[in-house]
XYZ file of C-alpha atoms in Angstrom:
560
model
C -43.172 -0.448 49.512
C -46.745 -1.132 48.615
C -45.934 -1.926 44.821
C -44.448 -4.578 45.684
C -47.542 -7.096 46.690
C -49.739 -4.090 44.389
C -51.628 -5.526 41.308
C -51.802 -2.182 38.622
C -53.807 -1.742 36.113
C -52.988 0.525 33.041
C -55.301 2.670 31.513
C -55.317 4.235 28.105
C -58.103 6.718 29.226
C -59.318 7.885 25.447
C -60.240 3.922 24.734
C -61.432 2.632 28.312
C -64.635 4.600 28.724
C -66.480 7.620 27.371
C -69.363 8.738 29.993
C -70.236 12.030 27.713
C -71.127 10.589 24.123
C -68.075 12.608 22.570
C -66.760 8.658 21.178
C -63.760 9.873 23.554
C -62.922 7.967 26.714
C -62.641 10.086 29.896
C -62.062 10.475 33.471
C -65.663 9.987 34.345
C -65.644 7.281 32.365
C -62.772 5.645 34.416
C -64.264 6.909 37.608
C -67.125 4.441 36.832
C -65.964 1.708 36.487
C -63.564 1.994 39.802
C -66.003 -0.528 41.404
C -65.367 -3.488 38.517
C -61.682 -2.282 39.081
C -61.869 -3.090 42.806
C -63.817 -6.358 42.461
C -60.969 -7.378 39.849
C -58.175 -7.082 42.811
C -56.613 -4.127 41.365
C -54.889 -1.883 43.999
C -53.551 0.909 41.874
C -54.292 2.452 38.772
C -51.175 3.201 35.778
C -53.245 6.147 34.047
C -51.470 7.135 30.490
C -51.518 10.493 29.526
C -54.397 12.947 30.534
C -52.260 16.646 29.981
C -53.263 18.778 27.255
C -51.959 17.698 23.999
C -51.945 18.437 20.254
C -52.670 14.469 20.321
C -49.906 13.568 17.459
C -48.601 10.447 19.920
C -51.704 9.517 21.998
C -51.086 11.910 24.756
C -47.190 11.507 24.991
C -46.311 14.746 23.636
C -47.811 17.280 26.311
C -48.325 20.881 25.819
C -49.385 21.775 29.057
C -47.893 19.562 32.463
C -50.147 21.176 35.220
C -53.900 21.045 33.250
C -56.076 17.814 32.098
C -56.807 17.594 28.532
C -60.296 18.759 27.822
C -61.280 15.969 25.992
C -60.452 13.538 28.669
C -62.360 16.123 31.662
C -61.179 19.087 33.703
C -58.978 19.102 37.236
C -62.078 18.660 39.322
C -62.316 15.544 37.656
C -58.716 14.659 38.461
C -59.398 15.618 41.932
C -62.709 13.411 42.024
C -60.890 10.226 40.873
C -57.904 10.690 43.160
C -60.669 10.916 46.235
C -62.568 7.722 44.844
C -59.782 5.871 44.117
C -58.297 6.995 47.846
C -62.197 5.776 49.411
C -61.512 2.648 47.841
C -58.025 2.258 48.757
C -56.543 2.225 45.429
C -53.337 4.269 44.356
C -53.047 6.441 41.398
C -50.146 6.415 39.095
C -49.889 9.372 36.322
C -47.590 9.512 33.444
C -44.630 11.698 33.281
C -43.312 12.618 30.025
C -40.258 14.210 30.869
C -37.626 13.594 27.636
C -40.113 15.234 25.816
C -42.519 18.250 25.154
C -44.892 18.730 22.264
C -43.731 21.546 19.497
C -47.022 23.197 20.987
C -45.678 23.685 24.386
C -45.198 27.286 25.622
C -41.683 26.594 26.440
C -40.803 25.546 23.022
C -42.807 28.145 21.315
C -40.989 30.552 23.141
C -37.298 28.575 22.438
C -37.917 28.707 18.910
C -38.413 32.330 18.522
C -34.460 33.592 19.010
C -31.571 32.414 20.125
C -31.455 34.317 22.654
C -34.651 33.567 24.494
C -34.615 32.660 27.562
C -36.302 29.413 27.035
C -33.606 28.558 24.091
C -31.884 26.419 26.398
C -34.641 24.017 27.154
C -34.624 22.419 24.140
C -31.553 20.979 22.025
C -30.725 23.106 19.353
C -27.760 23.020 17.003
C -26.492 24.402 13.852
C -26.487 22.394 10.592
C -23.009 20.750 9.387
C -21.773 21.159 6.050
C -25.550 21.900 4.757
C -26.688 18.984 6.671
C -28.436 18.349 9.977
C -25.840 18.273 12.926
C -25.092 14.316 13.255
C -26.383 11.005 11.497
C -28.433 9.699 14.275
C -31.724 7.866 13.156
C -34.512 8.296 14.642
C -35.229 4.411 15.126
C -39.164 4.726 16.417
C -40.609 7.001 13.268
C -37.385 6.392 10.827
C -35.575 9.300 8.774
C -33.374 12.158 11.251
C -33.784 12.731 14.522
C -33.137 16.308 13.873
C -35.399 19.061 12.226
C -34.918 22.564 10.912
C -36.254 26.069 11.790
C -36.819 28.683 9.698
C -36.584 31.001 12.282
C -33.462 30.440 13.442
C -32.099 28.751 11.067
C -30.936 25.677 13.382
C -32.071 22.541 14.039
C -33.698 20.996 17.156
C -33.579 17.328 18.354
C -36.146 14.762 18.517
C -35.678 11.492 19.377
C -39.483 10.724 17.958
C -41.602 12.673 16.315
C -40.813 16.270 15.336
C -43.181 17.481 17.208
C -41.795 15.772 20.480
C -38.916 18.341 20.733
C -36.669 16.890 23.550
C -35.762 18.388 26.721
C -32.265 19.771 27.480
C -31.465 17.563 30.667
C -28.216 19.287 31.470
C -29.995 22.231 31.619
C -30.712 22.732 35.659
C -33.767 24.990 35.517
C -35.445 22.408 33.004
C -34.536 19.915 35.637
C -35.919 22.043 38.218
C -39.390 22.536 36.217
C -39.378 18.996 35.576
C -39.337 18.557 39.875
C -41.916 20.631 40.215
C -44.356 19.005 38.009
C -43.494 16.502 40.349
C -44.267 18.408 43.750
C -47.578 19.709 42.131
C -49.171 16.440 41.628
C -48.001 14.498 44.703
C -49.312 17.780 46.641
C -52.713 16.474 44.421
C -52.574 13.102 46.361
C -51.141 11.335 43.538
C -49.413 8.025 44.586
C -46.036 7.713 41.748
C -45.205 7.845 38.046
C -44.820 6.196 35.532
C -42.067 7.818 33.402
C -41.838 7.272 29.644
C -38.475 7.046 28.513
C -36.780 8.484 31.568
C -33.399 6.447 30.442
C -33.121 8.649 27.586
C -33.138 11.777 29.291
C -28.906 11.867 28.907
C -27.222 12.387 25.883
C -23.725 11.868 24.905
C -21.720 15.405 25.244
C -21.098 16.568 21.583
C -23.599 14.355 20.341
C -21.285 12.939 18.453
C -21.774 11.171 14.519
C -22.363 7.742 15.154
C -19.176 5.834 13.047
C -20.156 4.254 9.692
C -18.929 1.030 9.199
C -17.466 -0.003 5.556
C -20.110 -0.410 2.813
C -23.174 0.978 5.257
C -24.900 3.317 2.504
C -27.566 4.703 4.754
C -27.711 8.305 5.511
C -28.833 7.836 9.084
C -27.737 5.200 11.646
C -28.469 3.768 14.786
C -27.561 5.363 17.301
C -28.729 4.043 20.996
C -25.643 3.856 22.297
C -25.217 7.620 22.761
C -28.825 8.303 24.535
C -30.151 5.607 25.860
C -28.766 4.496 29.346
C -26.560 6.716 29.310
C -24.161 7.164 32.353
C -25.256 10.557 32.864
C -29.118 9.518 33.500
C -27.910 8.007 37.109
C -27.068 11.732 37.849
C -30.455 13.272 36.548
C -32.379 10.824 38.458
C -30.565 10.793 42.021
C -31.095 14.367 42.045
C -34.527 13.739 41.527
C -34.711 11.238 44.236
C -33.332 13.431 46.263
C -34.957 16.841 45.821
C -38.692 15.398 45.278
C -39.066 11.459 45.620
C -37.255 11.115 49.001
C -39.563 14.020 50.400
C -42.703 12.076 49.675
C -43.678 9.117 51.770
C -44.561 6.070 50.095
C -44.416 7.068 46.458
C -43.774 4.791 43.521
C -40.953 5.925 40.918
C -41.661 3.282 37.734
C -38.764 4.022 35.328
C -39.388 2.696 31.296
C -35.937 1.387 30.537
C -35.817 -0.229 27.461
C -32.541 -2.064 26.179
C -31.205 -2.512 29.966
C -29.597 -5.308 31.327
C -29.897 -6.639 34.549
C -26.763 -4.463 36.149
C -28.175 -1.734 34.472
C -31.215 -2.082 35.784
C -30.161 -2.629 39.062
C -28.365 0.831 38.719
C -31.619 2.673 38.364
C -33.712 0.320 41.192
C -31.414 -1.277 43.626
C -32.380 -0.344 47.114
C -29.227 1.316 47.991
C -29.454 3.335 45.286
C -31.197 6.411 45.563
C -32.937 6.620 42.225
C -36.161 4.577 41.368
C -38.160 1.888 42.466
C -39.210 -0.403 39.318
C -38.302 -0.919 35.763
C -40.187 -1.581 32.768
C -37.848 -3.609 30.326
C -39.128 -4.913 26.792
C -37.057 -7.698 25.800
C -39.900 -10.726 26.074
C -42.072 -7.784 24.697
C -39.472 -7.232 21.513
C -38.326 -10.995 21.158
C -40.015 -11.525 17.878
C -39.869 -7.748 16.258
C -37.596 -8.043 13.956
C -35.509 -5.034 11.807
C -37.793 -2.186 10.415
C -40.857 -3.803 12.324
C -40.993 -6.993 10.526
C -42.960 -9.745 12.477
C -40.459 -12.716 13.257
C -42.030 -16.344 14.567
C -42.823 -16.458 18.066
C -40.302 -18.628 19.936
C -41.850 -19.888 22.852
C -38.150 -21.302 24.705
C -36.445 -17.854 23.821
C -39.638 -16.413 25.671
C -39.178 -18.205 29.056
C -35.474 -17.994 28.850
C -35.788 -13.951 29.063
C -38.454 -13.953 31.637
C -36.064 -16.761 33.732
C -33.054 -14.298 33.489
C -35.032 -11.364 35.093
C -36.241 -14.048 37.488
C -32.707 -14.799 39.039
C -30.898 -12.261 37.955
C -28.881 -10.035 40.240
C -29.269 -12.843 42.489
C -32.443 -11.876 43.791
C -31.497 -8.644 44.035
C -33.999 -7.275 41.345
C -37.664 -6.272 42.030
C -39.225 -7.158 38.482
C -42.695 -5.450 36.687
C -44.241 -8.174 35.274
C -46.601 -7.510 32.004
C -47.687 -9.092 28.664
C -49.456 -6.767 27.593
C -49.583 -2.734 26.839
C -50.442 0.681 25.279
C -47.329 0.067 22.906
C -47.739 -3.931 22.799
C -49.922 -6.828 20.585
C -52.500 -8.117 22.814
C -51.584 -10.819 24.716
C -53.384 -13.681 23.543
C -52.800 -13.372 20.339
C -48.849 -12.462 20.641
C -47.758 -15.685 22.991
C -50.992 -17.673 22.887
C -53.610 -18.883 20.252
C -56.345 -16.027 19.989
C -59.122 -18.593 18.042
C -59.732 -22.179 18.795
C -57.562 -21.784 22.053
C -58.239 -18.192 23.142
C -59.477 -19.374 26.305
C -57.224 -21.192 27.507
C -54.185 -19.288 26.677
C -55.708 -16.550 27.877
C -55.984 -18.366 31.599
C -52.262 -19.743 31.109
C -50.788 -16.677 30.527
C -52.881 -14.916 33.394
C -51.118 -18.044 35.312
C -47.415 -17.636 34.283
C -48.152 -13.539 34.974
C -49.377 -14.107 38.649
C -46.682 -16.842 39.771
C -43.940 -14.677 39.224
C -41.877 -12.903 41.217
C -42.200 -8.877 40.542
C -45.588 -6.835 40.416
C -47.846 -7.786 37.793
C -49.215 -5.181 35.508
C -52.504 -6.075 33.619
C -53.261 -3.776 30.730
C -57.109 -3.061 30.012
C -59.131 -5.626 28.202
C -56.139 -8.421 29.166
C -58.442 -9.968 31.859
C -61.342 -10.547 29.550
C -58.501 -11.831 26.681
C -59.427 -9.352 24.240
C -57.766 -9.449 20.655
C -55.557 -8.065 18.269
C -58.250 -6.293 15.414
C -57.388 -6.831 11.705
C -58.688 -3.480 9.979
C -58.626 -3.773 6.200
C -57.750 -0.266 5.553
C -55.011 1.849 6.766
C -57.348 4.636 7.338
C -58.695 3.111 10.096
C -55.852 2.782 11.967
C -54.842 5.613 13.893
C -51.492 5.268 15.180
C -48.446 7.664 13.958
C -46.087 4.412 14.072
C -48.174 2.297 12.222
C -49.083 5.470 9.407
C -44.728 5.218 9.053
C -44.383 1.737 8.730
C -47.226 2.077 6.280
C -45.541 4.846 4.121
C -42.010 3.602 5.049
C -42.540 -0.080 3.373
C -45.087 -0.048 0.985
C -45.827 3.692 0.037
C -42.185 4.385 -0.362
C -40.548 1.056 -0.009
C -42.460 -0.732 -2.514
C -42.956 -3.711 -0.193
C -45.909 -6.690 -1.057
C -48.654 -4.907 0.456
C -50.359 -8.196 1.832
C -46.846 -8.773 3.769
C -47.116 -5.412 5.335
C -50.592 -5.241 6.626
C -50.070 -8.626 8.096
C -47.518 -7.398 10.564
C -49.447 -4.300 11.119
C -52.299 -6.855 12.178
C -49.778 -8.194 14.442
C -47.449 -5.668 15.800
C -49.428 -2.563 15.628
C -49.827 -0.367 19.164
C -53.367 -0.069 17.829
C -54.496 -3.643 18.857
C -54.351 -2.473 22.621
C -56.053 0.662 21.772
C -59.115 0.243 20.101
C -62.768 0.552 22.503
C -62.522 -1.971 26.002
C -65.209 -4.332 25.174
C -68.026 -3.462 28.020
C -70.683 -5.432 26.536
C -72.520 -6.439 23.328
C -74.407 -3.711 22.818
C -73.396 -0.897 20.112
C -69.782 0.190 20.059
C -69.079 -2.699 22.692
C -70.688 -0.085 25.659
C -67.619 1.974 25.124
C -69.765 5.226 23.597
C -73.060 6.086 22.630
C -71.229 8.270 20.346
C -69.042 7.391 17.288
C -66.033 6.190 18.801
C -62.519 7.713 18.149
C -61.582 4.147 16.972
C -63.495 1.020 15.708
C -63.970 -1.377 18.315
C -62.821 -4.761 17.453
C -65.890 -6.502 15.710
C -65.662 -9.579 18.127
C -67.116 -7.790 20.897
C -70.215 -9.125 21.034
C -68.472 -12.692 22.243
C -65.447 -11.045 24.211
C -67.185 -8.778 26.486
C -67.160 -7.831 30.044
C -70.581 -8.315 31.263
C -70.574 -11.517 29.195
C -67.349 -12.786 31.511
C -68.998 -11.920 34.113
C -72.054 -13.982 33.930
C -69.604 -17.011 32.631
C -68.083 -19.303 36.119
C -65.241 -20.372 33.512
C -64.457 -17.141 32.013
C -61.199 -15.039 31.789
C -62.021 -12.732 33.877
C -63.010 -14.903 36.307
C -60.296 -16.817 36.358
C -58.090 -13.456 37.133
C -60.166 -12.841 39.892
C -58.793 -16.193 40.675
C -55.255 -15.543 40.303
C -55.003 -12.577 41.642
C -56.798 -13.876 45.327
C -54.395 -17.013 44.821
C -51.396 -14.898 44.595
C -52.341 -12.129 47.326
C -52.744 -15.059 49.619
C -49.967 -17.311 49.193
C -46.618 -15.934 50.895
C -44.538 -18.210 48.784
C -46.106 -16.342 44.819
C -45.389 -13.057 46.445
C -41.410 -13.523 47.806
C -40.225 -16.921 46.964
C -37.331 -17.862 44.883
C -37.991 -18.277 41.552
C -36.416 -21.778 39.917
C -36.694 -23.226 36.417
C -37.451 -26.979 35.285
C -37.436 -28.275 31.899
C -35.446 -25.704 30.696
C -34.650 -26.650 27.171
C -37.867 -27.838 26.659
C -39.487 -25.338 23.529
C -42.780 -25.859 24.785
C -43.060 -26.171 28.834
C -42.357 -23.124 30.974
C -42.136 -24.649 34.222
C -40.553 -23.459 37.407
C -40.907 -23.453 41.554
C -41.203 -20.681 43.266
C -39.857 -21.560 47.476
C -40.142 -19.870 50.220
C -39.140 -21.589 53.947
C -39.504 -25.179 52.817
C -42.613 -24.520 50.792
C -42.587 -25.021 47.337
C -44.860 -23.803 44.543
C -44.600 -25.718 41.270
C -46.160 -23.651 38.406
C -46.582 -25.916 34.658
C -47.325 -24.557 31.565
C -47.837 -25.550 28.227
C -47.238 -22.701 25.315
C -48.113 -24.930 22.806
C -51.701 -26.177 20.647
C -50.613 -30.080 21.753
C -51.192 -32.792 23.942
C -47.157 -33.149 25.876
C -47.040 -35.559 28.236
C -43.964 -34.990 30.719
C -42.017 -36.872 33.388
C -41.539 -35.128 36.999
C -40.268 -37.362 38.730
C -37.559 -37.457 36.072
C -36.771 -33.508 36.543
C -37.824 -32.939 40.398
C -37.353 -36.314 42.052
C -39.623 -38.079 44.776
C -43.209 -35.907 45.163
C -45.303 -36.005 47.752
C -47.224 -34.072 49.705
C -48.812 -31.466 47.345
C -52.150 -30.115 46.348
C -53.085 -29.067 43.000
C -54.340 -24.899 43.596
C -55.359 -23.979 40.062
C -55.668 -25.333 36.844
C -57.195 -23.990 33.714
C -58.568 -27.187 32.628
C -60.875 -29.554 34.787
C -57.834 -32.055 36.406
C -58.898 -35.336 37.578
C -55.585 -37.035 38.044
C -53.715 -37.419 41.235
C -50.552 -38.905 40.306
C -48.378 -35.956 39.169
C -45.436 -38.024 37.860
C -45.942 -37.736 34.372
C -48.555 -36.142 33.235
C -50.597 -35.201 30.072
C -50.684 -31.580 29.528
C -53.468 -30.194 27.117
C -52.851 -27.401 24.773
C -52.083 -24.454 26.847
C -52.842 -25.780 29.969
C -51.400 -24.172 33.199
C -51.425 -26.074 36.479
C -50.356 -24.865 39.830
C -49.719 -27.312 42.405
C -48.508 -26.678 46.003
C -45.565 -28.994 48.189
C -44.800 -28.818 51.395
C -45.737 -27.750 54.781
């Protein structure tokens, strides 16, 4: 179980990169900068989506499963980054994309021509119901039905996103089947796991049934999780899987995106005795302040550590956590839980802190160790994600929202703030191209910049290195119990993790003040400890109430 003590690293390839002057990240891109990668402390490598692809959702809706998009390279240059990544003793994760296809696909071009094609099946068609599409289910990522009709047919195929992410018929056994050997080519490639998007939505309720309208609900489409996502039926699917391809491969990582799980659920798809996967990837700290048709809701810092202290114990241990901030589908960091101006800095280093000190495999996304920024483009047309385009058109074009209110949550919640150019250096285009890039880099660049961090003792990226040393080498950060202090404080995460009469004591400040706080009050007598990291310079010895500065992070150890 390598993941386990593993530090990954996602990659969204088309912003990381370009080695060819195309403005396009690439393959050769990444398989430069495996030696930064290494230095860093990263031991595998989460790549995002490098199929073919009509490119309507970044990559996620694949029209061919067994080529590399041309824009990203070619299969020799697969092969070449699997061996170099292999030299260096790194793992490769890929991306599998298996609710889904694009509308591009040759098994949905062939679905869509009859009803009787043999490929008909793969897909979820249905007829329309009195002149309507077959059930009210909204589509709850892009908005309107998740249902769209064919001419051709005259029937209508399902879609939990886009309409040109047709979704795969799971209880169909040969989709199953070509979904395994996707699998079995790739692992035969020397690929180490996947990560699979949405794999919990894979089973659908039988019927697909309307989703009941309460009394007075106008809208023409409703929610309708309850009838796709975790399904019962998914355990099935996925113990299959285990057993026909996972179980045959040694040492290969199965990381399942669950969103909306609880712990027992998630237990169902990980637990050790359970035959299906081997981590989970749930959202709620991610999610805690999206609110209702992506509104931005105030950050709530004791909310925050109350969800990441309920994965921490729950299941009584018996849950193996991934542990991330950041994403291809998240705010950047800093600026979501921490102050991205006067305190960037420093929140940057305390939330590097609270990621490597606790229990679960830490995932940094690219540009997080250098605390790069959420970008605030002035004009729509510069942002180039599908989501943000529909909550554009949803809530001002059509909804008639304040503008000003709507581009300020775009500026906040938008999935491009983790996608535009990884900040290389100050030179044009931030190093990422010598072309024009796909998207703008962020105009700080010339400040937040990799070589820059490097040539700085104090900076970010430094202070990961840091970390990540700190928590490779301390028995107690990679298996100890996890315990919370202070817990109704709204501003100080603090916890222990222990481990065989050793303690670690991990304090954090999420807030822009000066708190002083009492230990000896929460914890007792102290003794015997030694102060292991800090974020700010610490000259004081006596621990028993202390002075924390705005964001700082302190990590002291007790014991033998």
């Amino acid at each position: 179980m390598w993941w386990k003590n593993a530090i990954i690293y996602e990659i969204f390839p088309r912003s990381f990169k370009d080695s060819n002057g195309d403005g396009i990240g690439d393959i050769q891109g990444i398989i430069s900068k495996l030696d930064y990668l290494k230095d860093l402390g990263v031991d595998a490598i989460w790549l995002c989506p490098v199929y073919p692809s009509p490119n309507n959702d970044s990559g996620y809706d694949v029209s061919d499963y067994y080529d590399i998009w041309d824009e990203l390279g070619s299969m020799e240059d697969i092969e070449e980054l699997i061996e170099e990544m292999h030299k260096r003793d790194m793992k490769l994760i890929m991306e599998l994309v298996a609710n889904h296809t694009s509308d591009e696909h040759k098994w949905f071009i062939e679905s869509r021509k009859s009803k009787d094609n043999p490929y008909r099946n793969y897909y979820i068609w249905r007829p329309g119901k009195d002149g309507q599409e077959p059930n009210n289910w909204l589509s709850t990522k892009l908005g309107g039905s998740v249902w769209t009709y064919d001419d051709n047919t005259e029937e209508y195929y399902l879609h939990l996103y886009s309409s040109k992410q047709p979704d795969l018929n799971w209880e169909n056994p040969k989709v199953r089947q070509e979904v395994y050997n996707i699998m079995r080519f790739w692992f035969n490639k020397g690929v180490d796991g996947f990560r699979m998007d949405v794999i919990n939505k894979i089973a659908k309720a039988p019927g697909l049934p309307d989703v009941e309208r309460k009394e007075g609900d106008k809208r023409k489409y409703l929610p309708c999780e309850e009838y796709y996502e975790n399904y019962p039926k998914v355990h099935d699917y996925l113990k299959e899987m285990n057993r026909e391809v996972l179980s045959k491969y040694e040492d290969k990582l199965a990381m399942g995106q669950t969103s909306g799980v609880t712990p027992k659920q998630a237990y169902l798809y990980t637990g050790e005795d359970r035959g299906e996967l081997n981590l989970f990837l749930q959202f709620e700290h991610i999610d805690i302040d999206r609110g209702p048709n992506n509104k931005k809701l105030p950050f709530n810092a004791l909310e925050f550590k109350k969800s990441l202290a309920k994965w921490q114990t729950a299941m009584d241990g018996k849950l193996w956590n991934a542990l991330f901030f950041g994403s291809h589908d998240a705010p950047r960091p800093v600026s979501h839980y921490g102050n991205d101006k006067k305190y960037r800095v420093e929140s940057a280093k305390m939330l590097a802190t609270v990621l490597f000190t606790l229990k679960g495999t830490p995932i940094i996304y690219q540009g997080e160790e250098i605390g790069m920024t959420n970008v605030r483009f002035e004009n729509i047309e510069d942002y180039k994600d599908i989501r943000t385009h529909n909550m554009y058109r949803e809530r001002y074009l059509e909804g008639g929202e304040n503008l000003k209110n709507v581009m300020q949550d775009i500026w906040e919640l938008s999935r491009d703030n983790a996608r535009t150019p990884m900040q290389w250096d100050d030179s044009e285009n931030a190093g990422f191209t010598k072309g024009k890039p796909w998207i703008k880099p962020n105009p700080n660049y010339k400040e937040i910049n990799v070589r820059k961090s490097l040539n700085d003792s104090n900076s970010i990226l430094n202070y990961y290195k840091s970390m990540i040393k700190l928590r490779k080498s301390n028995e107690v950060l990679l298996n100890g119990d996890f315990r919370l202090i202070f817990e109704d404080d709204p501003n100080i995460f603090a916890y222990f993790r222990e481990l065989n009469k050793k303690k670690v004591l991990v304090i954090t400040n999420f807030s822009d003040k000066d708190i002083e706080i009492n230990l000896s009050r929460e914890i007792g007598e102290i003794d015997d400890f030694k102060l292991l990291i800090s974020n700010y310079e610490v000259n004081e010895w006596n621990i028993e109430s202390i002075e924390l500065k705005p964001f700082e992070a302190r990590v002291y150890e007790f014991g033998a």
